[in-house]
XYZ file of C-alpha atoms in Angstrom:
599
model
C -0.111 -0.179 0.055
C 1.129 3.606 -0.774
C -0.189 6.815 0.387
C -0.749 9.968 -1.347
C -2.359 12.701 1.336
C -3.714 15.950 -0.901
C -1.627 18.754 -0.800
C -4.911 21.121 0.455
C -4.453 24.857 0.293
C -0.740 24.741 -0.009
C 1.094 26.339 -2.818
C 3.914 24.462 -5.042
C 6.892 26.216 -3.874
C 5.465 26.423 -0.251
C 7.876 25.793 3.207
C 7.841 21.854 2.341
C 7.530 21.716 6.562
C 5.895 22.783 9.246
C 6.677 23.736 12.819
C 5.672 21.872 15.389
C 2.956 19.408 15.676
C 0.811 22.213 16.718
C 0.810 24.205 14.174
C -0.616 23.424 10.784
C -1.922 20.010 11.450
C -3.363 17.197 9.048
C -6.755 16.709 8.985
C -7.994 13.926 11.603
C -8.584 11.565 8.492
C -5.151 12.865 7.086
C -3.183 11.509 10.291
C -4.633 8.087 10.650
C -3.094 7.660 6.967
C -0.172 8.839 8.130
C 0.058 6.562 11.104
C -1.073 3.628 9.282
C 1.632 4.561 7.051
C 4.581 4.493 9.785
C 2.770 1.596 10.945
C 3.541 -0.205 7.759
C 7.158 0.849 8.081
C 7.291 -0.165 11.252
C 7.005 -3.817 9.430
C 9.342 -3.128 7.029
C 11.818 -2.564 9.073
C 11.812 -5.719 10.328
C 11.553 -7.297 6.426
C 14.492 -5.110 6.404
C 17.078 -6.681 9.297
C 16.345 -10.030 7.673
C 17.356 -8.679 3.745
C 20.488 -10.025 3.428
C 22.476 -7.659 1.689
C 22.892 -10.098 -1.307
C 19.209 -9.548 -1.611
C 19.422 -5.739 -1.185
C 21.416 -6.001 -4.156
C 18.915 -7.468 -6.283
C 16.829 -5.115 -5.369
C 18.591 -2.549 -6.120
C 19.188 -3.730 -9.784
C 15.242 -3.873 -9.929
C 15.046 0.028 -8.537
C 17.703 0.587 -11.550
C 15.637 -1.244 -14.133
C 12.346 0.503 -13.345
C 14.277 3.986 -13.294
C 15.902 3.294 -16.723
C 11.449 2.158 -17.482
C 10.632 5.313 -16.329
C 13.433 7.789 -17.474
C 11.578 9.453 -20.452
C 8.049 10.906 -18.339
C 10.919 11.627 -15.650
C 13.104 14.120 -17.930
C 9.586 15.219 -20.318
C 7.935 15.647 -16.588
C 10.686 17.571 -14.824
C 10.584 19.458 -17.981
C 7.619 20.830 -18.146
C 7.924 21.715 -14.270
C 10.719 23.505 -15.303
C 9.211 25.649 -17.822
C 11.380 24.601 -20.647
C 10.197 23.132 -24.341
C 10.441 19.147 -25.170
C 13.099 20.908 -27.950
C 15.665 22.937 -25.474
C 18.712 22.075 -24.861
C 18.390 23.209 -20.968
C 16.279 19.670 -20.806
C 19.897 18.068 -20.869
C 20.131 18.703 -17.161
C 16.957 16.712 -16.282
C 18.449 13.981 -17.392
C 22.003 13.910 -15.983
C 20.433 15.622 -12.669
C 17.750 13.385 -12.684
C 17.765 9.536 -14.249
C 21.104 9.505 -14.527
C 22.072 10.719 -11.057
C 20.310 7.365 -9.627
C 20.963 5.143 -12.297
C 25.201 5.317 -11.328
C 23.864 5.436 -7.487
C 22.590 2.268 -7.850
C 25.558 0.863 -9.780
C 27.669 2.296 -7.618
C 26.015 0.927 -4.182
C 25.008 -2.382 -5.303
C 29.053 -2.822 -5.953
C 29.947 -1.832 -2.728
C 27.242 -3.858 -1.136
C 28.506 -7.339 -3.662
C 31.829 -6.628 -2.152
C 30.969 -6.382 1.578
C 28.559 -9.316 1.098
C 32.052 -11.410 -0.680
C 33.919 -10.433 3.313
C 36.016 -7.589 1.261
C 36.098 -3.683 1.847
C 34.426 -1.389 -0.624
C 38.068 0.270 -0.911
C 39.914 -3.450 -1.865
C 42.113 -2.375 -4.981
C 41.922 1.650 -4.186
C 45.640 2.722 -3.841
C 45.439 5.729 -0.250
C 47.781 8.418 -0.308
C 48.913 11.465 1.500
C 46.612 15.278 1.568
C 48.472 18.076 3.513
C 47.706 17.825 7.235
C 48.346 13.969 7.840
C 44.839 13.530 5.844
C 44.937 9.858 4.651
C 43.158 10.714 0.468
C 40.893 7.969 -1.320
C 40.726 8.071 -4.912
C 36.575 8.254 -5.918
C 37.249 9.534 -9.690
C 37.411 7.973 -12.018
C 36.126 4.379 -10.081
C 35.741 2.495 -13.306
C 37.373 2.394 -16.761
C 34.177 4.039 -18.128
C 34.625 6.308 -15.980
C 38.535 6.919 -17.305
C 36.897 7.473 -20.733
C 33.754 9.472 -20.327
C 34.912 11.746 -17.888
C 38.571 11.581 -19.314
C 40.831 14.978 -17.403
C 38.372 14.815 -14.564
C 38.816 13.316 -10.730
C 38.013 13.654 -7.443
C 39.322 12.147 -4.280
C 38.233 12.072 -0.741
C 40.522 13.591 2.537
C 39.620 11.930 5.597
C 40.574 14.118 9.018
C 43.830 14.243 9.785
C 44.958 11.556 12.087
C 42.818 8.779 10.648
C 45.019 6.125 9.883
C 44.638 4.143 6.480
C 43.716 0.473 8.471
C 40.995 2.693 9.853
C 39.422 4.012 6.967
C 39.580 0.688 4.931
C 37.765 -1.266 8.052
C 35.234 1.058 8.397
C 34.322 1.582 5.332
C 30.994 0.214 4.856
C 28.530 2.253 7.331
C 25.516 -0.145 7.318
C 26.056 -2.869 5.184
C 28.499 -4.115 7.517
C 25.865 -5.293 9.725
C 22.624 -5.181 7.759
C 20.331 -6.704 10.656
C 21.443 -3.846 12.736
C 18.164 -1.077 11.694
C 17.970 2.462 12.850
C 13.661 3.025 12.769
C 11.737 4.774 10.550
C 13.816 7.724 8.635
C 11.522 11.007 7.590
C 13.121 12.506 4.182
C 11.906 16.027 3.437
C 12.762 15.925 -0.270
C 14.403 19.019 -1.891
C 11.984 20.980 -4.619
C 15.013 21.986 -7.255
C 17.086 19.116 -8.371
C 14.854 16.042 -9.152
C 17.432 13.034 -8.091
C 18.030 14.473 -4.928
C 15.039 12.514 -2.657
C 15.759 9.464 -4.528
C 19.530 9.578 -3.685
C 18.407 10.850 0.160
C 16.355 7.734 0.236
C 19.262 5.206 -1.056
C 21.532 6.766 1.323
C 18.845 6.537 4.016
C 18.202 2.932 3.401
C 22.267 1.782 2.250
C 24.123 3.663 4.229
C 21.992 4.026 7.570
C 19.783 0.624 7.174
C 16.705 2.929 8.374
C 13.170 2.584 6.348
C 12.517 6.062 4.657
C 8.835 7.528 4.652
C 9.518 10.716 1.735
C 7.874 13.833 1.812
C 8.319 15.529 -1.299
C 8.545 19.438 -2.305
C 4.904 20.741 -3.334
C 7.119 21.985 -6.396
C 8.231 18.910 -7.964
C 4.514 17.442 -6.441
C 3.941 16.132 -10.296
C 7.049 14.114 -10.495
C 5.139 11.823 -7.660
C 3.749 8.854 -10.273
C 7.274 8.985 -11.901
C 8.669 8.340 -8.546
C 6.152 5.788 -7.183
C 6.840 3.396 -10.638
C 11.097 4.360 -10.767
C 10.863 3.490 -6.915
C 8.299 0.781 -6.780
C 10.663 -2.376 -5.532
C 11.505 -0.993 -2.972
C 7.599 0.146 -2.020
C 6.797 -3.149 -2.857
C 9.344 -4.795 -0.004
C 7.650 -2.490 2.360
C 10.839 0.155 2.957
C 9.954 3.269 1.724
C 6.833 5.079 1.489
C 5.973 8.282 -0.733
C 3.775 11.357 0.499
C 2.205 14.454 -1.260
C 0.528 17.495 0.739
C 2.256 21.120 2.594
C 3.897 21.912 5.470
C 1.407 20.359 7.783
C 1.666 16.505 6.550
C 5.686 17.335 7.029
C 5.290 18.656 10.300
C 3.538 15.762 11.636
C 6.004 13.168 10.619
C 9.412 15.627 11.322
C 7.578 15.139 15.128
C 6.090 12.104 15.000
C 7.267 9.550 17.877
C 7.092 6.739 14.657
C 9.785 8.727 13.415
C 13.325 8.365 14.530
C 15.715 10.502 12.193
C 14.680 13.377 10.228
C 16.723 14.546 6.718
C 16.019 17.604 4.618
C 17.307 18.562 2.096
C 17.007 22.873 1.658
C 17.300 26.048 2.747
C 18.157 27.121 6.669
C 15.048 29.191 7.344
C 13.646 25.346 6.618
C 15.171 23.420 8.616
C 15.345 25.977 11.590
C 11.211 25.831 10.697
C 11.519 22.212 11.704
C 14.575 21.650 14.342
C 13.180 24.832 16.580
C 9.350 25.615 15.289
C 8.404 28.680 13.714
C 8.155 32.827 14.283
C 9.680 34.468 17.380
C 9.133 31.431 19.592
C 11.466 29.483 17.457
C 13.963 32.078 17.239
C 14.093 32.182 20.727
C 14.413 28.689 21.200
C 16.931 28.725 18.440
C 19.214 31.347 20.145
C 18.559 29.244 23.732
C 19.884 26.065 21.919
C 16.529 24.412 22.693
C 15.460 22.420 19.566
C 11.771 21.611 19.341
C 12.743 17.920 17.633
C 13.358 15.729 20.335
C 15.315 13.388 17.575
C 18.676 13.504 15.294
C 18.656 15.379 11.994
C 20.749 15.818 9.345
C 20.812 17.935 6.351
C 22.191 19.540 3.046
C 21.438 23.701 3.520
C 23.239 25.080 0.859
C 25.059 28.705 1.047
C 27.315 31.481 -0.622
C 29.340 29.583 -3.365
C 32.819 31.342 -4.211
C 34.845 30.702 -6.781
C 38.101 32.027 -6.807
C 39.799 32.903 -9.416
C 44.107 32.700 -8.828
C 45.250 35.719 -11.626
C 47.701 34.055 -14.565
C 48.410 34.629 -18.033
C 45.672 33.552 -19.872
C 44.625 34.252 -23.402
C 41.301 35.368 -24.947
C 40.244 31.590 -25.910
C 40.610 31.518 -21.977
C 38.529 34.421 -20.543
C 36.194 33.559 -22.362
C 35.662 29.749 -21.445
C 36.134 30.086 -17.837
C 33.811 33.100 -18.138
C 31.210 30.589 -19.353
C 32.215 28.138 -16.521
C 31.648 30.602 -13.804
C 28.092 31.926 -15.526
C 27.152 27.873 -15.822
C 27.542 27.408 -12.065
C 25.327 30.723 -11.861
C 23.021 29.600 -14.209
C 22.444 25.925 -14.152
C 18.549 25.288 -12.956
C 18.181 28.893 -13.812
C 20.262 29.328 -10.386
C 17.669 27.399 -8.247
C 20.862 25.394 -7.091
C 22.109 25.088 -3.460
C 25.591 24.843 -5.162
C 24.965 27.926 -7.411
C 28.418 30.141 -7.848
C 27.275 33.614 -5.830
C 30.578 35.105 -5.583
C 33.941 35.671 -7.666
C 37.094 36.464 -6.172
C 39.106 38.604 -8.102
C 42.793 40.372 -7.723
C 42.346 43.781 -7.835
C 46.253 43.103 -9.078
C 45.222 41.218 -11.969
C 46.195 42.765 -15.344
C 43.177 41.397 -17.092
C 40.968 41.630 -14.122
C 38.709 44.253 -16.538
C 38.644 42.289 -19.885
C 38.094 39.173 -17.578
C 34.711 40.772 -16.031
C 33.975 42.073 -19.572
C 34.172 39.115 -20.983
C 32.015 37.759 -17.792
C 29.380 39.951 -18.323
C 29.595 38.892 -22.328
C 28.659 35.746 -20.714
C 26.090 35.755 -18.799
C 24.285 38.783 -21.529
C 24.465 35.931 -23.823
C 23.930 32.798 -22.125
C 20.429 31.061 -23.485
C 17.114 32.621 -21.626
C 15.255 30.590 -19.556
C 12.649 31.185 -17.138
C 13.072 31.350 -13.985
C 10.625 29.132 -12.989
C 12.162 28.382 -8.787
C 8.868 30.187 -6.752
C 9.891 33.383 -5.431
C 12.917 34.152 -7.687
C 11.276 37.451 -8.884
C 11.286 38.662 -5.499
C 14.913 37.837 -4.416
C 16.374 39.037 -7.514
C 14.491 42.441 -6.603
C 16.012 42.271 -2.890
C 19.332 41.769 -4.752
C 18.620 45.142 -6.709
C 17.553 46.682 -3.663
C 20.592 46.057 -1.627
C 22.499 47.125 -4.352
C 21.573 49.944 -6.146
C 24.650 50.040 -9.179
C 23.684 46.891 -9.970
C 23.485 45.447 -13.647
C 20.688 43.912 -15.187
C 21.843 41.450 -17.505
C 20.363 39.282 -20.551
C 17.838 39.707 -22.698
C 14.926 40.825 -20.640
C 17.366 41.715 -17.764
C 16.942 38.495 -15.754
C 20.387 38.373 -14.380
C 22.074 40.730 -11.991
C 25.376 41.252 -12.106
C 26.903 42.869 -8.710
C 30.356 44.844 -8.515
C 31.116 44.767 -4.730
C 34.806 46.436 -6.036
C 37.043 46.020 -2.838
C 33.719 44.990 -0.827
C 34.016 47.690 1.921
C 31.671 50.137 0.018
C 33.492 52.556 -1.675
C 34.775 53.507 -4.804
C 32.751 51.219 -7.456
C 32.053 48.924 -5.295
C 28.914 48.606 -2.630
C 28.654 47.111 0.974
C 29.737 42.747 0.654
C 28.124 41.854 3.634
C 24.159 41.124 2.194
C 25.696 39.114 -1.051
C 28.165 37.261 1.511
C 25.445 36.384 4.229
C 22.140 35.902 1.854
C 21.958 32.915 -0.327
C 19.819 34.669 -3.415
C 18.968 31.100 -5.146
C 18.207 33.531 -8.257
C 20.535 34.421 -11.228
C 22.318 36.860 -9.128
C 26.087 37.179 -9.047
C 28.830 39.065 -7.360
C 32.629 39.527 -7.874
C 34.224 40.852 -4.839
C 38.423 42.325 -5.511
C 40.626 41.107 -3.255
C 44.620 42.827 -3.306
C 47.612 39.774 -4.406
C 48.844 37.543 -6.612
C 50.502 34.345 -6.265
C 49.662 32.971 -2.731
C 49.538 36.007 -1.232
C 46.028 36.336 -2.652
C 44.936 32.928 -2.893
C 45.479 32.638 1.355
C 43.610 36.115 1.566
C 40.777 34.193 -0.411
C 40.878 31.485 1.348
C 40.531 33.426 4.142
C 37.390 35.734 2.952
C 35.479 32.789 2.450
C 36.035 31.079 5.530
C 35.389 34.081 8.054
C 32.774 35.876 5.242
C 30.751 33.847 3.814
C 27.869 31.979 4.869
C 27.511 27.978 3.910
C 30.029 25.290 3.603
C 29.015 23.303 0.869
C 31.135 24.185 -1.640
C 34.059 26.435 -3.390
C 35.465 26.344 -6.920
C 39.000 27.566 -7.520
C 40.031 28.685 -11.067
C 44.268 28.558 -12.049
C 45.961 27.951 -15.316
C 48.765 25.197 -15.182
C 51.647 27.435 -15.564
C 50.248 29.421 -12.071
C 49.604 26.295 -10.208
C 52.748 24.859 -11.290
C 54.185 28.231 -9.408
C 52.277 27.746 -6.648
C 53.818 24.491 -6.114
C 53.144 23.212 -1.752
C 51.132 26.120 -1.377
C 48.200 25.910 -3.401
C 47.618 22.439 -1.483
C 47.827 23.926 2.011
C 45.641 26.951 0.245
C 43.014 23.762 0.077
C 43.282 22.092 3.801
C 42.642 25.475 4.842
C 39.518 25.962 2.575
C 36.472 24.701 4.480
C 34.120 23.637 2.520
C 32.665 20.054 2.049
C 33.436 19.888 -1.916
C 36.192 22.351 -3.171
C 36.349 22.178 -7.628
C 39.685 22.975 -8.948
C 38.975 24.195 -12.369
C 35.622 22.220 -11.985
C 32.176 22.709 -10.994
C 31.309 21.143 -7.531
C 28.538 20.449 -9.061
C 30.593 17.154 -10.515
C 31.195 16.120 -7.108
C 27.302 15.931 -6.519
C 27.289 13.883 -9.653
C 29.972 12.057 -9.169
C 27.700 8.680 -6.919
C 31.332 7.510 -5.085
C 31.974 10.960 -3.618
C 30.709 12.618 0.097
C 28.321 15.491 -1.038
C 27.580 17.707 2.108
C 28.530 20.491 4.421
C 32.464 20.931 5.818
C 31.717 18.975 8.821
C 31.688 20.202 12.670
C 27.818 22.298 12.409
C 25.085 21.827 14.904
C 21.457 21.965 14.973
C 21.535 25.440 16.308
C 24.417 26.802 13.831
C 24.187 24.294 10.916
C 24.918 27.020 8.073
C 25.175 24.179 5.489
C 24.052 21.139 6.918
C 24.823 18.133 9.144
C 26.435 14.760 7.695
C 27.001 13.758 3.884
C 24.506 11.762 1.562
C 25.464 9.979 -1.626
C 29.170 8.436 -0.713
C 28.209 5.105 -2.489
C 31.362 3.803 -1.178
C 29.684 3.985 2.369
C 33.400 6.082 3.484
C 33.130 6.807 7.379
C 33.200 10.137 8.312
C 35.113 12.045 5.595
C 36.079 15.559 5.654
C 35.753 16.626 2.159
C 36.197 16.465 -1.300
C 38.569 17.178 -3.556
C 37.636 17.537 -7.664
C 39.788 18.256 -9.882
C 39.256 19.497 -14.519
C 41.095 20.543 -16.957
C 41.619 24.423 -17.223
C 40.843 24.354 -20.951
C 38.573 21.762 -22.887
C 40.121 19.488 -25.322
C 42.164 20.081 -27.642
C 43.286 23.400 -25.423
C 43.809 21.311 -23.175
C 46.342 19.131 -24.962
C 47.614 22.163 -26.404
C 48.254 23.356 -23.210
C 50.056 20.604 -21.661
C 47.230 19.069 -19.949
C 46.457 15.474 -21.082
C 42.635 15.474 -20.530
C 40.086 14.406 -23.800
C 37.172 15.849 -22.332
C 35.355 19.074 -24.551
C 33.309 21.934 -23.284
C 31.029 19.795 -20.887
C 27.399 19.117 -21.482
C 26.636 21.260 -18.197
C 27.880 24.377 -19.963
C 24.865 26.434 -20.021
C 26.294 27.126 -23.948
C 26.642 23.965 -24.860
C 24.016 23.310 -27.953
C 24.000 19.181 -27.746
C 23.420 19.629 -23.851
C 19.833 18.017 -24.540
C 21.298 14.787 -26.954
C 24.339 14.469 -24.533
C 22.133 14.042 -21.356
C 19.618 11.707 -23.145
C 22.913 9.814 -24.683
C 24.977 9.817 -21.171
C 21.694 7.824 -19.181
C 20.783 5.712 -22.278
C 25.005 4.962 -21.195
C 24.306 4.221 -17.425
C 20.797 1.597 -17.961
C 23.278 -0.377 -19.477
C 27.102 0.579 -19.692
C 29.070 -1.201 -22.860
C 31.373 0.245 -24.632
C 29.913 -0.123 -28.064
C 27.361 2.684 -26.551
C 30.127 5.284 -25.595
C 31.200 7.009 -29.181
C 27.215 7.845 -29.449
C 28.363 10.250 -25.997
C 31.431 11.478 -27.101
C 29.759 12.041 -30.601
C 26.990 14.369 -28.971
C 29.173 15.805 -26.382
C 32.172 16.530 -28.791
C 28.832 18.592 -30.957
C 28.841 21.185 -27.648
């Protein structure tokens, strides 16, 4: 049995949760239905405890087949929600951040469970290394032979906290799979409303990493995907370990505070997190200030923040200036800017001779990027708020739908305006700021790292752009700067979103946050190798696309990435790479490359 609670009067895009058991309670009939659903999951937990790893692998394989069967419907529905025409190149985003992300995660989790079931560590065969500060590093991308070709030139490694030794890392990898009979109750997943793979990925992590059965509460913004999710995740529903509910904040609030729920995971905003944890209004704020949550159970979260792009000054060609400007604009405009990992603040050197030329290319890229709707509820108001806070901001785009804010030195003098609002407000809309700091080389990089750590809200992801010659010149100082930058994922010449897409990479905020100071959240998800207690993920990519990468001394065969907002063949590439993920084979790879090289 599955339960669909009516959405009631909550509008799409309304808060996905309520604040307390007493606030905006569901009707008596809805409460009875939700109570029955949780009783079913209590029985499902007993079934999950008795499900051995081999059967869990078979279950994941069945989900994989169901997702493959639903991929077309999934992308079609997501595109309609986001107001994209069927022939728009932007539908490629829906392929890659929807069914493709889930299919690759299912494959990677199944590999991990097979290894544990055979008595091996998921990290067997991986060559662990050393990172600054006595950290163990774990290569997580490429992880398969197919990865090495499909993402040629890109890599990712996980850094563990200092003093965690290699033997411990290997021994503890596996998390809940090491003792599948030890279940941990019913988990509530409060689904995100922007990227369509997030909620299913969070469900998988609860089930596999934590041995928790799940009730998934959908965000109303993605409510039209409910039938797709039900069909795609049908094997989990039929096994009794997943239930899906729709509805507004009253449903989420009732479930979050229900005694039958042992744990809450939310992907969303810090404001919504605080409403769940402390309650709404003045009373909720007072509880947060006092450090006395209303929620009486553990809570994990992924909450976004203000993500920086640190541009290390160097000698760039005209092609480099244009390409990296498009790169940054992609990081802001992907999904119309409605991403928790969208880059919001570009940090450049005021002493860089090419600063003005680069900012000119950035303006051009922002202006010329293809138009698309700012579809997420409240986007227009957030743009207006940003414009009001920064009167000197520049409207860009054919319809003036994007905002560029040159903060100068951020102290409110000269061409700049006070940086504090942009540094502490996640706009979740097409707003891009530029902050200039003095210095070159390691001096600039260290100052930019200090600024990001000190002034920007959130610790989810940071990006660094640096040309190969400058990177070589920085030497060890660059790795030391990475170690000092306190973010959960750091991308060097790439976008941190690749860390989100890489199934084997942990995804979450830098560790150490608490419920009363959650910043970008608590805990990690994805993490298909089930690494215990990771500190951060470092993603690396080529500074230039192929063939310029080869001419510049980088052995990277990757063309302009298909996730660039200027990639003309993004839809075809997204469709083909998803078909490859449905049934990976070398024979399907040429078609993927043929599409990608038409970007």
